[in-house]
PDB file of C-alpha atoms in Angstrom:
ATOM      1  CA  MET A 128      69.901 188.260 194.401  1.00  0.00           C
ATOM      2  CA  ALA A 129      71.760 185.429 192.615  1.00  0.00           C
ATOM      3  CA  ALA A 130      72.109 183.534 195.897  1.00  0.00           C
ATOM      4  CA  ALA A 131      68.378 183.901 196.580  1.00  0.00           C
ATOM      5  CA  MET A 132      67.641 182.615 193.063  1.00  0.00           C
ATOM      6  CA  ARG A 133      69.855 179.558 193.577  1.00  0.00           C
ATOM      7  CA  VAL A 134      68.135 178.821 196.893  1.00  0.00           C
ATOM      8  CA  ALA A 135      64.715 179.079 195.215  1.00  0.00           C
ATOM      9  CA  VAL A 136      65.743 176.749 192.377  1.00  0.00           C
ATOM     10  CA  ALA A 137      67.248 174.238 194.828  1.00  0.00           C
ATOM     11  CA  GLY A 138      64.077 174.401 196.917  1.00  0.00           C
ATOM     12  CA  ALA A 139      61.923 173.720 193.860  1.00  0.00           C
ATOM     13  CA  ARG A 140      64.074 170.731 192.892  1.00  0.00           C
ATOM     14  CA  LEU A 141      63.923 169.406 196.431  1.00  0.00           C
ATOM     15  CA  SER A 142      60.129 169.641 196.498  1.00  0.00           C
ATOM     16  CA  VAL A 143      59.950 167.671 193.211  1.00  0.00           C
ATOM     17  CA  VAL A 144      62.196 164.952 194.662  1.00  0.00           C
ATOM     18  CA  VAL A 145      60.125 164.798 197.878  1.00  0.00           C
ATOM     19  CA  ARG A 146      56.877 164.503 195.871  1.00  0.00           C
ATOM     20  CA  SER A 147      58.307 161.677 193.730  1.00  0.00           C
ATOM     21  CA  LEU A 148      59.540 159.870 196.840  1.00  0.00           C
ATOM     22  CA  ARG A 149      56.070 160.163 198.389  1.00  0.00           C
ATOM     23  CA  VAL A 150      54.489 158.680 195.249  1.00  0.00           C
ATOM     24  CA  ALA A 151      57.044 155.848 195.181  1.00  0.00           C
ATOM     25  CA  GLY A 152      56.512 155.220 198.885  1.00  0.00           C
ATOM     26  CA  ARG A 153      52.735 155.021 198.453  1.00  0.00           C
ATOM     27  CA  SER A 154      53.103 152.584 195.545  1.00  0.00           C
ATOM     28  CA  LEU A 155      55.428 150.397 197.606  1.00  0.00           C
ATOM     29  CA  CYS A 156      52.993 150.422 200.514  1.00  0.00           C
ATOM     30  CA  THR A 157      50.179 149.260 198.251  1.00  0.00           C
ATOM     31  CA  GLN A 158      52.159 146.333 196.806  1.00  0.00           C
ATOM     32  CA  PRO A 159      49.971 143.247 197.297  1.00  0.00           C
ATOM     33  CA  VAL A 160      52.920 140.833 197.522  1.00  0.00           C
ATOM     34  CA  SER A 161      55.877 141.154 199.884  1.00  0.00           C
ATOM     35  CA  VAL A 162      59.422 140.291 198.879  1.00  0.00           C
ATOM     36  CA  ASN A 163      59.261 137.117 200.980  1.00  0.00           C
ATOM     37  CA  GLU A 164      56.019 136.107 199.253  1.00  0.00           C
ATOM     38  CA  ARG A 165      57.539 136.719 195.816  1.00  0.00           C
ATOM     39  CA  ILE A 166      60.553 134.575 196.726  1.00  0.00           C
ATOM     40  CA  GLU A 167      58.274 131.807 198.004  1.00  0.00           C
ATOM     41  CA  ASN A 168      56.170 132.004 194.812  1.00  0.00           C
ATOM     42  CA  LYS A 169      59.353 131.656 192.705  1.00  0.00           C
ATOM     43  CA  ARG A 170      60.461 128.701 194.860  1.00  0.00           C
ATOM     44  CA  GLN A 171      57.112 126.949 194.408  1.00  0.00           C
ATOM     45  CA  ALA A 172      57.247 127.541 190.635  1.00  0.00           C
ATOM     46  CA  ALA A 173      60.778 126.097 190.496  1.00  0.00           C
ATOM     47  CA  LEU A 174      59.700 123.061 192.515  1.00  0.00           C
ATOM     48  CA  LEU A 175      56.957 122.448 189.948  1.00  0.00           C
ATOM     49  CA  GLY A 176      59.653 122.311 187.254  1.00  0.00           C
ATOM     50  CA  GLY A 177      57.717 124.078 184.519  1.00  0.00           C
ATOM     51  CA  GLY A 178      54.238 123.529 185.951  1.00  0.00           C
ATOM     52  CA  GLN A 179      51.738 120.803 186.694  1.00  0.00           C
ATOM     53  CA  ARG A 180      50.956 120.405 182.988  1.00  0.00           C
ATOM     54  CA  ARG A 181      54.543 119.320 182.304  1.00  0.00           C
ATOM     55  CA  ILE A 182      54.575 117.006 185.325  1.00  0.00           C
ATOM     56  CA  ASP A 183      51.368 115.354 184.106  1.00  0.00           C
ATOM     57  CA  ALA A 184      52.789 115.005 180.577  1.00  0.00           C
ATOM     58  CA  GLN A 185      55.952 113.375 181.971  1.00  0.00           C
ATOM     59  CA  HIS A 186      53.898 110.907 184.040  1.00  0.00           C
ATOM     60  CA  LYS A 187      51.665 110.162 181.038  1.00  0.00           C
ATOM     61  CA  ARG A 188      54.795 109.064 179.141  1.00  0.00           C
ATOM     62  CA  GLY A 189      55.602 106.696 182.017  1.00  0.00           C
ATOM     63  CA  LYS A 190      58.519 108.832 183.193  1.00  0.00           C
ATOM     64  CA  LEU A 191      59.412 110.411 186.500  1.00  0.00           C
ATOM     65  CA  THR A 192      60.237 114.087 186.923  1.00  0.00           C
ATOM     66  CA  ALA A 193      63.807 115.170 187.660  1.00  0.00           C
ATOM     67  CA  ARG A 194      63.058 115.658 191.358  1.00  0.00           C
ATOM     68  CA  GLU A 195      61.308 112.282 191.592  1.00  0.00           C
ATOM     69  CA  ARG A 196      64.335 110.610 189.986  1.00  0.00           C
ATOM     70  CA  ILE A 197      66.698 112.375 192.379  1.00  0.00           C
ATOM     71  CA  SER A 198      64.632 111.341 195.403  1.00  0.00           C
ATOM     72  CA  LEU A 199      64.924 107.689 194.325  1.00  0.00           C
ATOM     73  CA  LEU A 200      68.651 107.966 193.618  1.00  0.00           C
ATOM     74  CA  LEU A 201      69.870 109.748 196.741  1.00  0.00           C
ATOM     75  CA  ASP A 202      69.527 109.210 200.479  1.00  0.00           C
ATOM     76  CA  HIS A 203      66.335 110.744 201.859  1.00  0.00           C
ATOM     77  CA  GLY A 204      66.775 114.409 202.755  1.00  0.00           C
ATOM     78  CA  SER A 205      70.358 114.602 201.479  1.00  0.00           C
ATOM     79  CA  PHE A 206      69.722 116.593 198.287  1.00  0.00           C
ATOM     80  CA  VAL A 207      70.451 120.319 198.492  1.00  0.00           C
ATOM     81  CA  GLU A 208      69.593 122.165 195.313  1.00  0.00           C
ATOM     82  CA  SER A 209      71.945 124.784 193.936  1.00  0.00           C
ATOM     83  CA  ASP A 210      70.739 127.923 192.132  1.00  0.00           C
ATOM     84  CA  MET A 211      67.049 127.021 192.192  1.00  0.00           C
ATOM     85  CA  PHE A 212      65.953 130.311 190.611  1.00  0.00           C
ATOM     86  CA  VAL A 213      68.147 130.164 187.502  1.00  0.00           C
ATOM     87  CA  GLU A 214      66.133 130.582 184.296  1.00  0.00           C
ATOM     88  CA  HIS A 215      67.192 131.028 180.708  1.00  0.00           C
ATOM     89  CA  ARG A 216      67.701 134.602 179.551  1.00  0.00           C
ATOM     90  CA  CYS A 217      66.624 134.197 175.947  1.00  0.00           C
ATOM     91  CA  ALA A 218      63.762 136.471 174.903  1.00  0.00           C
ATOM     92  CA  ASP A 219      64.024 135.946 171.119  1.00  0.00           C
ATOM     93  CA  PHE A 220      61.518 133.890 169.111  1.00  0.00           C
ATOM     94  CA  GLY A 221      58.902 133.894 171.901  1.00  0.00           C
ATOM     95  CA  MET A 222      61.221 132.285 174.451  1.00  0.00           C
ATOM     96  CA  ALA A 223      60.258 134.803 177.169  1.00  0.00           C
ATOM     97  CA  ALA A 224      56.742 133.312 177.406  1.00  0.00           C
ATOM     98  CA  ASP A 225      55.943 131.365 180.581  1.00  0.00           C
ATOM     99  CA  LYS A 226      55.238 128.223 178.540  1.00  0.00           C
ATOM    100  CA  ASN A 227      58.911 128.197 177.496  1.00  0.00           C
ATOM    101  CA  LYS A 228      60.329 128.472 181.022  1.00  0.00           C
ATOM    102  CA  ASP A 229      62.261 125.455 182.149  1.00  0.00           C
ATOM    103  CA  PHE A 230      64.211 124.450 185.197  1.00  0.00           C
ATOM    104  CA  THR A 231      67.353 122.394 185.575  1.00  0.00           C
ATOM    105  CA  VAL A 232      67.801 120.392 188.739  1.00  0.00           C
ATOM    106  CA  PHE A 233      70.757 118.140 187.911  1.00  0.00           C
ATOM    107  CA  GLY A 234      70.413 117.907 184.166  1.00  0.00           C
ATOM    108  CA  GLY A 235      67.700 118.515 181.617  1.00  0.00           C
ATOM    109  CA  SER A 236      67.120 121.009 178.856  1.00  0.00           C
ATOM    110  CA  LEU A 237      69.969 123.406 178.547  1.00  0.00           C
ATOM    111  CA  SER A 238      70.331 127.105 178.082  1.00  0.00           C
ATOM    112  CA  GLY A 239      73.394 129.208 178.682  1.00  0.00           C
ATOM    113  CA  ALA A 240      72.167 130.000 182.206  1.00  0.00           C
ATOM    114  CA  HIS A 241      71.532 126.329 182.984  1.00  0.00           C
ATOM    115  CA  ALA A 242      74.936 125.357 181.613  1.00  0.00           C
ATOM    116  CA  GLN A 243      76.548 127.741 184.088  1.00  0.00           C
ATOM    117  CA  LYS A 244      74.561 126.077 186.876  1.00  0.00           C
ATOM    118  CA  ILE A 245      75.818 122.629 185.832  1.00  0.00           C
ATOM    119  CA  CYS A 246      79.395 123.959 185.565  1.00  0.00           C
ATOM    120  CA  LYS A 247      79.150 125.411 189.086  1.00  0.00           C
ATOM    121  CA  ILE A 248      78.023 122.034 190.441  1.00  0.00           C
ATOM    122  CA  MET A 249      80.886 120.287 188.627  1.00  0.00           C
ATOM    123  CA  ASP A 250      83.387 122.834 189.984  1.00  0.00           C
ATOM    124  CA  GLN A 251      82.131 122.190 193.521  1.00  0.00           C
ATOM    125  CA  ALA A 252      82.419 118.427 193.002  1.00  0.00           C
ATOM    126  CA  LEU A 253      86.022 118.830 191.828  1.00  0.00           C
ATOM    127  CA  THR A 254      86.820 120.985 194.867  1.00  0.00           C
ATOM    128  CA  VAL A 255      85.560 118.417 197.397  1.00  0.00           C
ATOM    129  CA  GLY A 256      86.305 115.260 195.401  1.00  0.00           C
ATOM    130  CA  ALA A 257      82.662 114.210 195.057  1.00  0.00           C
ATOM    131  CA  PRO A 258      81.313 112.173 192.134  1.00  0.00           C
ATOM    132  CA  VAL A 259      79.107 113.833 189.529  1.00  0.00           C
ATOM    133  CA  ILE A 260      75.939 112.014 188.486  1.00  0.00           C
ATOM    134  CA  GLY A 261      74.042 113.420 185.503  1.00  0.00           C
ATOM    135  CA  LEU A 262      70.457 112.396 184.728  1.00  0.00           C
ATOM    136  CA  ASN A 263      69.955 113.170 181.032  1.00  0.00           C
ATOM    137  CA  ASP A 264      66.583 113.355 179.292  1.00  0.00           C
ATOM    138  CA  SER A 265      66.854 116.233 176.874  1.00  0.00           C
ATOM    139  CA  GLY A 266      66.652 117.340 173.294  1.00  0.00           C
ATOM    140  CA  GLY A 267      69.866 119.297 173.789  1.00  0.00           C
ATOM    141  CA  ALA A 268      70.387 122.995 173.193  1.00  0.00           C
ATOM    142  CA  ARG A 269      67.564 125.150 171.945  1.00  0.00           C
ATOM    143  CA  ILE A 270      68.250 126.620 168.536  1.00  0.00           C
ATOM    144  CA  GLN A 271      66.623 129.883 169.684  1.00  0.00           C
ATOM    145  CA  GLU A 272      69.496 130.491 172.075  1.00  0.00           C
ATOM    146  CA  GLY A 273      72.169 129.993 169.447  1.00  0.00           C
ATOM    147  CA  VAL A 274      75.783 130.532 170.366  1.00  0.00           C
ATOM    148  CA  GLU A 275      75.141 131.127 174.088  1.00  0.00           C
ATOM    149  CA  SER A 276      73.862 127.601 174.682  1.00  0.00           C
ATOM    150  CA  LEU A 277      76.610 126.083 172.511  1.00  0.00           C
ATOM    151  CA  ALA A 278      79.202 127.971 174.553  1.00  0.00           C
ATOM    152  CA  GLY A 279      77.524 126.570 177.676  1.00  0.00           C
ATOM    153  CA  TYR A 280      77.992 123.037 176.362  1.00  0.00           C
ATOM    154  CA  ALA A 281      81.643 123.803 175.622  1.00  0.00           C
ATOM    155  CA  ASP A 282      82.069 124.810 179.283  1.00  0.00           C
ATOM    156  CA  ILE A 283      80.519 121.517 180.401  1.00  0.00           C
ATOM    157  CA  PHE A 284      82.727 119.476 178.021  1.00  0.00           C
ATOM    158  CA  LEU A 285      85.807 121.274 179.375  1.00  0.00           C
ATOM    159  CA  ARG A 286      84.813 120.269 182.901  1.00  0.00           C
ATOM    160  CA  ASN A 287      84.157 116.671 181.791  1.00  0.00           C
ATOM    161  CA  VAL A 288      87.714 116.486 180.477  1.00  0.00           C
ATOM    162  CA  THR A 289      89.226 118.333 183.458  1.00  0.00           C
ATOM    163  CA  ALA A 290      87.440 116.004 185.916  1.00  0.00           C
ATOM    164  CA  SER A 291      88.421 112.846 184.025  1.00  0.00           C
ATOM    165  CA  GLY A 292      90.495 110.636 186.284  1.00  0.00           C
ATOM    166  CA  VAL A 293      90.028 113.043 189.188  1.00  0.00           C
ATOM    167  CA  ILE A 294      86.428 112.393 190.278  1.00  0.00           C
ATOM    168  CA  PRO A 295      83.960 109.727 189.132  1.00  0.00           C
ATOM    169  CA  GLN A 296      81.555 110.944 186.451  1.00  0.00           C
ATOM    170  CA  ILE A 297      78.423 108.873 185.893  1.00  0.00           C
ATOM    171  CA  SER A 298      75.730 109.582 183.313  1.00  0.00           C
ATOM    172  CA  LEU A 299      72.260 108.093 183.091  1.00  0.00           C
ATOM    173  CA  ILE A 300      70.422 108.458 179.796  1.00  0.00           C
ATOM    174  CA  MET A 301      66.805 108.505 180.975  1.00  0.00           C
ATOM    175  CA  GLY A 302      65.095 109.113 177.644  1.00  0.00           C
ATOM    176  CA  PRO A 303      65.663 110.439 174.126  1.00  0.00           C
ATOM    177  CA  CYS A 304      68.710 112.715 174.120  1.00  0.00           C
ATOM    178  CA  ALA A 305      70.371 114.748 171.394  1.00  0.00           C
ATOM    179  CA  GLY A 306      73.310 117.105 171.022  1.00  0.00           C
ATOM    180  CA  GLY A 307      75.205 117.976 174.166  1.00  0.00           C
ATOM    181  CA  ALA A 308      72.870 115.812 176.236  1.00  0.00           C
ATOM    182  CA  VAL A 309      74.699 112.818 174.723  1.00  0.00           C
ATOM    183  CA  TYR A 310      78.091 114.364 173.964  1.00  0.00           C
ATOM    184  CA  SER A 311      78.742 115.110 177.632  1.00  0.00           C
ATOM    185  CA  PRO A 312      77.768 111.591 178.808  1.00  0.00           C
ATOM    186  CA  ALA A 313      80.130 110.173 176.161  1.00  0.00           C
ATOM    187  CA  LEU A 314      82.968 111.973 177.974  1.00  0.00           C
ATOM    188  CA  THR A 315      82.074 110.590 181.410  1.00  0.00           C
ATOM    189  CA  ASP A 316      83.438 107.425 183.044  1.00  0.00           C
ATOM    190  CA  PHE A 317      80.231 105.377 182.933  1.00  0.00           C
ATOM    191  CA  THR A 318      77.031 105.769 180.944  1.00  0.00           C
ATOM    192  CA  PHE A 319      73.861 103.855 181.786  1.00  0.00           C
ATOM    193  CA  MET A 320      71.135 103.869 179.145  1.00  0.00           C
ATOM    194  CA  VAL A 321      67.475 102.956 179.727  1.00  0.00           C
ATOM    195  CA  LYS A 322      65.907 103.140 176.283  1.00  0.00           C
ATOM    196  CA  VAL A 323      64.611 100.242 174.253  1.00  0.00           C
ATOM    197  CA  SER A 324      62.324  98.738 176.919  1.00  0.00           C
ATOM    198  CA  LYS A 325      61.818  99.412 180.626  1.00  0.00           C
ATOM    199  CA  LYS A 326      63.678  96.198 181.437  1.00  0.00           C
ATOM    200  CA  CYS A 327      66.751  97.003 179.345  1.00  0.00           C
ATOM    201  CA  LEU A 328      69.772  98.671 180.895  1.00  0.00           C
ATOM    202  CA  VAL A 329      72.935  99.182 178.877  1.00  0.00           C
ATOM    203  CA  LEU A 330      76.245 100.037 180.555  1.00  0.00           C
ATOM    204  CA  LEU A 331      78.877 101.746 178.452  1.00  0.00           C
ATOM    205  CA  PRO A 332      82.277 101.976 180.202  1.00  0.00           C
TER     206      PRO A 332
END
């Protein structure tokens, strides 16, 4: 009798699991977007670097986007982006909204997640002996991210010091910069500043 009861209970549990799997399977089959499509949508969003509105605003200020600057700096077709899908993880103070998403290509606005991306690139450069070129046009860390972004800057500064005398470090200040966006360039070998007028270039050894 007890064995029959256990079999009945197990059978009931199994039927519940099978029903839930059928429901999950049907919902997966009705998904309008495949995994490959979602990845491609994320890639396209990352390539837009925050959206067309931000690209237009950058052009209106007479500035190029990060990807446009990189395409002028490097040999055609030689740039391979690392960690394209990295986004900040801050959800406090409205930072989870799409309008507050940002993307780092080589440099740019910094969150803890973006700092880790920059550190990874610097680590790879140290491993292969390649120079690091930073294009800086940033207001620095976002106060909403607090200690996490400051810790990210500390990681970058550590790599600046570790790489000093080992690989060339070159910084270009491409617009108004504050905080870590100028502290890190101050630790590099050469800093080029375009600021006062479009014809002025200042080299700081």
